């Protein structure tokens, strides 16, 4: 046996544990367990056809070699992506730190105060730089954020506008090309008509509900939009502005001009370009639109003792994601990147940001002056960091590429040059040299930056920003390192204990999978660099697409979607395009079982589909009779079925092939939600069950860390009939030959983190992947065997087995005054993060251990659950002062001089032996959800300011 096989590191239980686990479950072998779990007719006959696995060492060598095929040129391309300096203290202590990147979305606020504070810093940065009232905790990228802005403005139309079906949306021709493409994708199905034009000649007629402007424009022109926004307001047209975050340090914020929404990316705040992502987009708006705002909002509230505490505000809203009434399906966002961008603002503070913005602006001005001297004229009337010059593009390109420099070539004689934080005087001199050579003039050098101001006087920022102490007190590295550590210690992540979140698949994020993200050859490539400079990426991404095709049994993959929900949307849009291509314009009914995740109906609504909900039976399975009746009733207009497999109840329904056949017989296609793919890989696949398209959550099944709520990657894999419709990108052509317009800003979505999934599959190989699935099922069934005498298990398969997760029914405990949240909070005292609470069934916990957890950890969790069960037994409805209802218990409670609870301190904080050795202390008492929603505060200002 090779002891360097990665599978041995990835999979928790060892060979020695197996007999004990089998005995507990009541099977003789893994094969028997799988036989009793997965329906026979869908089992794969052959192993996955993948390359032999590499060890960690071999993989790291391979990826280093492959990285050399990526050429890191100086990038002045701009268009929303800029080289930036990642502060080393942030790279080492956040980006490369499992304490940060393995955390889950902060639903359990008491053990997530650290990242909640970090995101609050991000929101504060966005609010203050944009001049708006509220901001969310990040969106997926600038282009989708712009589409969310359009959707919000459409949603908040006046009653009059809705009555008159006012549906035109003006898009300035200054908008980034990728944003225009995403707006096209998103507008059509919901009935919005885009009109692209020049904002100066816009007629402000009353058939428009909104407009979007780019600030500065795509090639750097800085326009004063105050007049436009004022006129729009009079005409009842609401205005969104896509803004460059760094320029807002020097420019009048759109909020001060009266904008209704401001969006953009925070990539240049210390996030590597990574060939397209992941980066945190921002979304800021006015208070009055808070209930329509997409995504998550971190808000300030109080805990049981009245102390300040943070939490996700309006959070019940997200759990339902408004289903069919949704205007957005955002679930996973870009939390880790938002944390980093917020920390970049903490690291630099207002003075540091000012310095960087000045330097960038002065570099652009210096360059403009120098090129002017060569007779290369700069044509932007005003600019921040990007100049637009007239020169022979072909000539310049040939010389620039020899010098390993990329500009953006607008047309044969127009070139856009965007400078950035990393641009030095010698870089400027190199550019001068290139243009001198191209124009046949003598080159010269500059030695210092000019301080000439090329911003319009009327747009100089006068308001201060980031005055809060957090942005002014952490400027030495010791201070910042300790601040980051202080926050990290408040958060429970996978480096403390298992996080058994059903449906979310919190598995190992191996160090070897993560290391390559820090390599310059991988993280410093602009997404619109000529593809021959990104050969390493092209090879890696093609291979990953191929691997995912093999795993799903499908013919084509796009990596564009930046989350599972974006994948759903992409898949439905591809289905829509397929029906349209056949002249079946009327096929727009989408069947969705009642048990579906909220993003399913939300995505279908965004794709303009009519949603028909089908029934779930008593045992949790799809009611095939009801489905059949509805498929037949809607046969003429049937577009598709969305189905999760194994089901959100953690069961391999044996009727699945019958179900997919039924849909096909009635002219529809089948969309499979792949969130539960961890129960399928290597055993069965979506093609085998009869699906036509699925999304995969690479941040669940394929080892990308959850990052505290993102990044995510949600590729879709499709069969042959749908390959032609896979999405394209307006700058770098990708996708099928009848491609739909862009789903995301970047051609390959978040290419950088695709390395993680590539590493995962490459190191596990066919055998390791299959074994991972088998062990995920083994671990779940082991826990089921240990817990089923203590908690009712809601659903199981026909032979009594769970798939990779199970639902513990906690509803009966309400008789004893114990709610499912009390159990979730009490688990914190035992050092564990709660399983998924109340999804897919209210009042339950959904447990998914994954294959990465070893037997001892599974046992600790089961022991904790069993011990809590005894505490529940001892509870009574009248007894409010009880150990569960008071949970979690903080160190401050334990160490008060007076202890007034009717149980001991030891019972409160150390109820089982294993805890003392590795105690995790929740940093606040239970947070008050209602208080925070009534008093929505989502920036760093002290809470007293709002009381
Ligand atoms: C996680 C999940 C989704 C959404 O995925 P995101 O990446 O968070 O957008 C959709 N469906 C199911 C069943 C899920 O578990």
mmCIF file of N, CA and C in Angstrom, residues 23 92 170 217 252 296 404 407 569 642 645 930:
data_model
loop_
_atom_site.group_PDB
_atom_site.id
_atom_site.type_symbol
_atom_site.label_atom_id
_atom_site.label_comp_id
_atom_site.label_asym_id
_atom_site.label_seq_id
_atom_site.Cartn_x
_atom_site.Cartn_y
_atom_site.Cartn_z
ATOM 1 N N UNK A 23 -20.124 -3.049 12.462
ATOM 2 C CA UNK A 23 -20.896 -3.746 13.490
ATOM 3 C C UNK A 23 -21.979 -2.827 14.054
ATOM 4 N N UNK A 92 -0.868 35.941 4.936
ATOM 5 C CA UNK A 92 -0.470 34.849 5.826
ATOM 6 C C UNK A 92 -1.544 34.540 6.870
ATOM 7 N N UNK A 170 -32.025 52.002 -18.847
ATOM 8 C CA UNK A 170 -30.963 52.628 -19.638
ATOM 9 C C UNK A 170 -29.593 52.166 -19.158
ATOM 10 N N UNK A 217 -15.748 55.717 -16.449
ATOM 11 C CA UNK A 217 -16.201 54.884 -17.555
ATOM 12 C C UNK A 217 -15.202 53.781 -17.902
ATOM 13 N N UNK A 252 -16.105 62.485 -5.734
ATOM 14 C CA UNK A 252 -17.379 62.616 -5.040
ATOM 15 C C UNK A 252 -18.115 61.282 -5.111
ATOM 16 N N UNK A 296 -26.651 38.931 1.878
ATOM 17 C CA UNK A 296 -26.693 38.965 3.332
ATOM 18 C C UNK A 296 -26.263 40.333 3.830
ATOM 19 N N UNK A 404 6.652 42.101 -22.415
ATOM 20 C CA UNK A 404 5.771 41.460 -21.429
ATOM 21 C C UNK A 404 4.845 42.469 -20.741
ATOM 22 N N UNK A 407 -1.698 46.032 -22.713
ATOM 23 C CA UNK A 407 -2.637 47.157 -22.657
ATOM 24 C C UNK A 407 -3.977 46.636 -23.138
ATOM 25 N N UNK A 569 -29.192 29.049 -12.053
ATOM 26 C CA UNK A 569 -29.672 30.052 -12.995
ATOM 27 C C UNK A 569 -29.094 29.796 -14.397
ATOM 28 N N UNK A 642 -36.838 20.627 -11.698
ATOM 29 C CA UNK A 642 -35.610 20.774 -10.900
ATOM 30 C C UNK A 642 -35.684 19.743 -9.786
ATOM 31 N N UNK A 645 -30.757 15.362 -5.992
ATOM 32 C CA UNK A 645 -30.542 13.921 -5.855
ATOM 33 C C UNK A 645 -29.168 13.607 -5.316
ATOM 34 N N UNK A 930 -34.515 39.557 17.020
ATOM 35 C CA UNK A 930 -35.574 40.539 16.752
ATOM 36 C C UNK A 930 -35.079 41.963 16.970
#
